[in-house]
XYZ file of N, CA, C and O in Angstrom:
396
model
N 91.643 97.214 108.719
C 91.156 98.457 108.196
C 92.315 99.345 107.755
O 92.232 100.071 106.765
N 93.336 99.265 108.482
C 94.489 100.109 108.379
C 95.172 99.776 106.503
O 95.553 100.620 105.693
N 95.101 98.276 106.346
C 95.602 97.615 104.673
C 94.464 98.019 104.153
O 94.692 98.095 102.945
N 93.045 98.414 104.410
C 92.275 98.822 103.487
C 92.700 100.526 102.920
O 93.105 100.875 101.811
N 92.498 101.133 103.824
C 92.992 102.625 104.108
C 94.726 103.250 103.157
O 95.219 104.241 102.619
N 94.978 102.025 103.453
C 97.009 101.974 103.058
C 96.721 101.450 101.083
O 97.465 101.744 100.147
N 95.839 100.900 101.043
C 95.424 100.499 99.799
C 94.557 101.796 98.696
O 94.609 102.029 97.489
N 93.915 102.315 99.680
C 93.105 103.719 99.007
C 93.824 105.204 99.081
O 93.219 106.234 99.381
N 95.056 105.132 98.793
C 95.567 106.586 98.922
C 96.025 107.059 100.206
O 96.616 108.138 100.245
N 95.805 106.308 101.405
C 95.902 106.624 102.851
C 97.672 106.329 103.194
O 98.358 105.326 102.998
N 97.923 107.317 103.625
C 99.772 107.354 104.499
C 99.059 107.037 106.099
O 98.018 107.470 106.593
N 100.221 105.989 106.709
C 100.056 106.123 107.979
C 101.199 106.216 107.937
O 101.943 105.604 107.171
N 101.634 107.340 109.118
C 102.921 107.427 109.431
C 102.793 107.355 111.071
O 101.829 107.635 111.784
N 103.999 106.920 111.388
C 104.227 106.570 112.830
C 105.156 108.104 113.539
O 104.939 108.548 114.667
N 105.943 108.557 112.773
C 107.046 109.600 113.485
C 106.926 111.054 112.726
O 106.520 111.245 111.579
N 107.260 111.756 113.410
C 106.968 113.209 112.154
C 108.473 113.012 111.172
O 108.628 113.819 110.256
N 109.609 111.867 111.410
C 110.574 111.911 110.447
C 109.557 111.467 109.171
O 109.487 112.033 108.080
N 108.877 110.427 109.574
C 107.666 109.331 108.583
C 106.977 110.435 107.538
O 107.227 110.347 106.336
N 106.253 111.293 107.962
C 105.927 112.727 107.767
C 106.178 113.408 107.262
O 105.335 114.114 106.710
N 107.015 113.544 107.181
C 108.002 114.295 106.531
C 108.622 113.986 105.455
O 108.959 114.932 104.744
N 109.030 112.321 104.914
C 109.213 112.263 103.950
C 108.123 111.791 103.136
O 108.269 111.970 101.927
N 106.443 110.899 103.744
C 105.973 111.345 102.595
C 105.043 112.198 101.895
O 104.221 112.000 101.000
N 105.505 113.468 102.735
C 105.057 115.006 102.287
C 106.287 115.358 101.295
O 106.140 115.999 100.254
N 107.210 114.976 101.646
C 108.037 115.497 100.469
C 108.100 114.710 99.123
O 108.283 115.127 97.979
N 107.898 113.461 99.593
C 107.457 112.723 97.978
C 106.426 112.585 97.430
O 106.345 112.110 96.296
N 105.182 113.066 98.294
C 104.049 114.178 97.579
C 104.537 115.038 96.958
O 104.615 115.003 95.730
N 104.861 115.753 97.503
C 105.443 117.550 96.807
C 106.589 117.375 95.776
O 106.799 118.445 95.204
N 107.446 116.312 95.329
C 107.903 116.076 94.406
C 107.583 115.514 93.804
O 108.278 115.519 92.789
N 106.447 114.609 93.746
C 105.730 113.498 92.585
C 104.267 114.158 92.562
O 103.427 113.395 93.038
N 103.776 115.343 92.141
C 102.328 116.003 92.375
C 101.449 114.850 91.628
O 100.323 114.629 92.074
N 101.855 114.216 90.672
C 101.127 113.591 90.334
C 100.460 112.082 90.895
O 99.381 111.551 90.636
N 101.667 111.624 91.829
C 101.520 110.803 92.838
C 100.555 111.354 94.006
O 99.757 110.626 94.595
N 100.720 112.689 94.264
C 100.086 112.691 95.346
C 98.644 112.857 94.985
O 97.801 112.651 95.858
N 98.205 113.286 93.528
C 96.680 113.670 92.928
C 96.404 112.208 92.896
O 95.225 112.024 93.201
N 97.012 111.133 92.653
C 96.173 110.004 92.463
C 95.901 109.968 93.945
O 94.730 110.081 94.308
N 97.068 109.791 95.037
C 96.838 108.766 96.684
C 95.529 110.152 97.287
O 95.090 109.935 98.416
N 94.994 111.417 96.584
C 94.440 112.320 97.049
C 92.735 111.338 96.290
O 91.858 110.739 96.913
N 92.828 111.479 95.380
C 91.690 110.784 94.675
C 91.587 109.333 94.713
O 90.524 108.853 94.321
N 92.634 108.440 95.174
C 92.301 107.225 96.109
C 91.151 107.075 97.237
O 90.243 106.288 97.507
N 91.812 108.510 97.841
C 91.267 108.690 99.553
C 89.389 109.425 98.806
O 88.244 109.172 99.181
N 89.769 110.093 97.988
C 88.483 110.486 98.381
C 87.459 109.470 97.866
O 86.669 108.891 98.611
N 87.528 109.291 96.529
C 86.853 107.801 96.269
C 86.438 106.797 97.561
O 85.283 106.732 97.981
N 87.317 106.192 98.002
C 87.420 104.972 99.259
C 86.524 105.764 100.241
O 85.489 105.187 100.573
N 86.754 106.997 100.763
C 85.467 107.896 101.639
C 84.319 107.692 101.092
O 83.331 107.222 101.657
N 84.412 108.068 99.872
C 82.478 108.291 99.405
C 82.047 106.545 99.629
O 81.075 106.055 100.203
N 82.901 106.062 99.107
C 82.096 104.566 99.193
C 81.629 104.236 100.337
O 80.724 103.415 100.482
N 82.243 104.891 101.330
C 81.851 104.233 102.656
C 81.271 105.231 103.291
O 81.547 105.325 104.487
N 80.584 105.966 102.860
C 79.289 106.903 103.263
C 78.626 106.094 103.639
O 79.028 105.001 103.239
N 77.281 105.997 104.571
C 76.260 105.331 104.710
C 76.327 104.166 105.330
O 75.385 103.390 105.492
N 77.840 103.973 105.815
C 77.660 102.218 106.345
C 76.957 102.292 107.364
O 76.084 101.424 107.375
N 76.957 103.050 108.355
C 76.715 102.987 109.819
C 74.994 102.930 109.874
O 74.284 102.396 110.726
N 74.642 103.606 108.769
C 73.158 103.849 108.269
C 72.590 101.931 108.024
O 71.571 101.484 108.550
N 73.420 101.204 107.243
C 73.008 100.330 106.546
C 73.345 99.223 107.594
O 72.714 98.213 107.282
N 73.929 99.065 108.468
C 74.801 98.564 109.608
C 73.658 98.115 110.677
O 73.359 96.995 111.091
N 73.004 99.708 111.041
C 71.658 100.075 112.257
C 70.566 99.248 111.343
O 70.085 98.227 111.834
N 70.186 99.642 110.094
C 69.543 98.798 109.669
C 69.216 97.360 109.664
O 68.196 96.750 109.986
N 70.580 96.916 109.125
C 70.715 95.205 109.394
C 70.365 94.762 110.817
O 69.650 93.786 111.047
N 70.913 95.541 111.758
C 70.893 95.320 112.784
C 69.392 95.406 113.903
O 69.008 94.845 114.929
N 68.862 96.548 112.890
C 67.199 96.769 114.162
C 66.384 95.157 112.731
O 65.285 94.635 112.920
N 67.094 94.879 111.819
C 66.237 93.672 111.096
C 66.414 92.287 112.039
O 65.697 91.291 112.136
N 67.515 92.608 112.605
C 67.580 90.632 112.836
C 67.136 90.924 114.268
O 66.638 89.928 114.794
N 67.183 92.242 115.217
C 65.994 92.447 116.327
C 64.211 92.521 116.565
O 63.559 92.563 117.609
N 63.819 92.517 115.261
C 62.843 93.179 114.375
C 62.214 94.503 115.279
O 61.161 94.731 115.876
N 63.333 95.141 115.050
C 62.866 96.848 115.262
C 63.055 97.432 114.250
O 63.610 97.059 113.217
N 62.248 99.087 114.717
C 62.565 99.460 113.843
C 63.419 100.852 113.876
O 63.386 101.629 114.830
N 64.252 101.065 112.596
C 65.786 101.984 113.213
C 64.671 103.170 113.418
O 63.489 103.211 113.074
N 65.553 104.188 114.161
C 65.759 105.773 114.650
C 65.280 106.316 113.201
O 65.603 105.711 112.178
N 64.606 107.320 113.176
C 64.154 108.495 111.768
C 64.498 109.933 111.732
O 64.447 110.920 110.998
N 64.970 109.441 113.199
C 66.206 111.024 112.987
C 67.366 110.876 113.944
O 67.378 110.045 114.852
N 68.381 111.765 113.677
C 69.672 111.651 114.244
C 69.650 111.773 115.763
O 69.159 112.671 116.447
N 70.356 110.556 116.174
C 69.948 110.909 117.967
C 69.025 110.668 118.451
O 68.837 111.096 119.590
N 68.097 109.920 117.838
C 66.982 108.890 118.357
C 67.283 108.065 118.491
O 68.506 107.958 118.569
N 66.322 106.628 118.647
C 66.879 105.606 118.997
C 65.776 104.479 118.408
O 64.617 104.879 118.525
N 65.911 103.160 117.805
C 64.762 102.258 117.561
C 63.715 102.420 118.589
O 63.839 102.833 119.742
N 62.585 101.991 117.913
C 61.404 101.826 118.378
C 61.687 100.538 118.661
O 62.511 99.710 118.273
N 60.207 100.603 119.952
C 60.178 99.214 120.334
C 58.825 98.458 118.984
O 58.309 97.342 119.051
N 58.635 99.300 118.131
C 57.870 98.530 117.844
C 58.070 97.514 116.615
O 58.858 97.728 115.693
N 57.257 96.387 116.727
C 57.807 94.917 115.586
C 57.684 95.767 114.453
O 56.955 96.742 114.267
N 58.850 95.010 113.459
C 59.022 95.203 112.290
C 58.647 94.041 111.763
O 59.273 93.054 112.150
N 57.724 93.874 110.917
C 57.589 92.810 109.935
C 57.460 92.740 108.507
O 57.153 93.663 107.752
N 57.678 91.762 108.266
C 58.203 91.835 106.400
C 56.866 92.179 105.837
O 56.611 92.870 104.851
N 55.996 91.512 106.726
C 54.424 91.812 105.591
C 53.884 93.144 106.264
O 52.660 93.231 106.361
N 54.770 94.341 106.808
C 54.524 95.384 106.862
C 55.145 95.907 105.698
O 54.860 97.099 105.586
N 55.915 95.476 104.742
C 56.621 96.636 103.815
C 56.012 95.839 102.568
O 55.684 94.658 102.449
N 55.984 96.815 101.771
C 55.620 96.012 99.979
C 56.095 95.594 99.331
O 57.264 95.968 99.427
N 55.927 94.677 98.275
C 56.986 93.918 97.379
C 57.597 94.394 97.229
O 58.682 93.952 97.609
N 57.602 95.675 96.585
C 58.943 96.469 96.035
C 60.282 96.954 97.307
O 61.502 96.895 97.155
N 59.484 97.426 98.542
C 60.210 97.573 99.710
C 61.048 96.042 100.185
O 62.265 95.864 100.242
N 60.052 95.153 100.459
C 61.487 93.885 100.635
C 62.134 93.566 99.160
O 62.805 92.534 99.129
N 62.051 94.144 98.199
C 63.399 93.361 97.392
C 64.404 94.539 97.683
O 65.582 94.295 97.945
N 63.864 95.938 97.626
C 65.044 96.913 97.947
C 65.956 96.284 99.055
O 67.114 95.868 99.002
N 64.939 96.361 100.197
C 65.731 95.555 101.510
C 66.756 94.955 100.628
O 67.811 95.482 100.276
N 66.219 93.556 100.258
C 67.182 92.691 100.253
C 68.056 92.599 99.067
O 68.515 91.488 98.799
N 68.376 93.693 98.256
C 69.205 94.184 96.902
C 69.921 94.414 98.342
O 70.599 93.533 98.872
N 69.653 95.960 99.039
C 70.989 96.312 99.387
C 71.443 95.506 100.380
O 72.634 95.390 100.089
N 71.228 94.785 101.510
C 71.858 93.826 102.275
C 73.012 93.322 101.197
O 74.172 93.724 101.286
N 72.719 92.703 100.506
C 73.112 91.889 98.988
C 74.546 92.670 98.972
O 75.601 92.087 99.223
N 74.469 93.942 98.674
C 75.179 94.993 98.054
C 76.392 95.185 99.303
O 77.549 95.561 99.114
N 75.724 94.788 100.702
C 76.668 95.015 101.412
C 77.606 93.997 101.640
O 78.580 94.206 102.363
């Protein structure tokens, strides 16, 4: 995760010497630092929603069904495919796909 992060605009630095210089080769390359700034935020938005899509996959191969609000928890009750409509299992299974 850390080479994903190091790949999208992300500094890891280990020491505040680390820190220090690459704040200063931000602040002397502004234009370097607007891209590794719009790296990071890009690479964030994409990964909005995993944890959402994650619980999902996850109450599917339990067949529960996820939480409908924050800080709940699955139901115990079965989830089954011939509970949702054609159009609902291909969504399902577009975004699995997608992930």
């Amino acid at each position: 995760q850390a080479d994903d992060l190091a790949e999208n605009g992300c500094a890891r630095v280990a020491s505040s010497d680390e820190l220090t210089d690459k704040l200063r080769l931000w602040l002397n390359d502004p234009a370097a630092a607007d891209r590794a700034g719009k790296d990071a935020q890009q690479h964030v938005l994409s990964c909005q929603g995993a944890t959402r899509r994650n619980v999902e996959m996850i109450c599917e191969v339990l067949a529960r069904v996820p939480a409908t609000a924050p800080g709940a928890i699955a139901t115990d009750v079965l989830c089954r495919d011939s509970e949702f409509t054609a159009k609902e299992r291909k969504e399902r299974k577009e975004e699995r796909r997608r992930m």
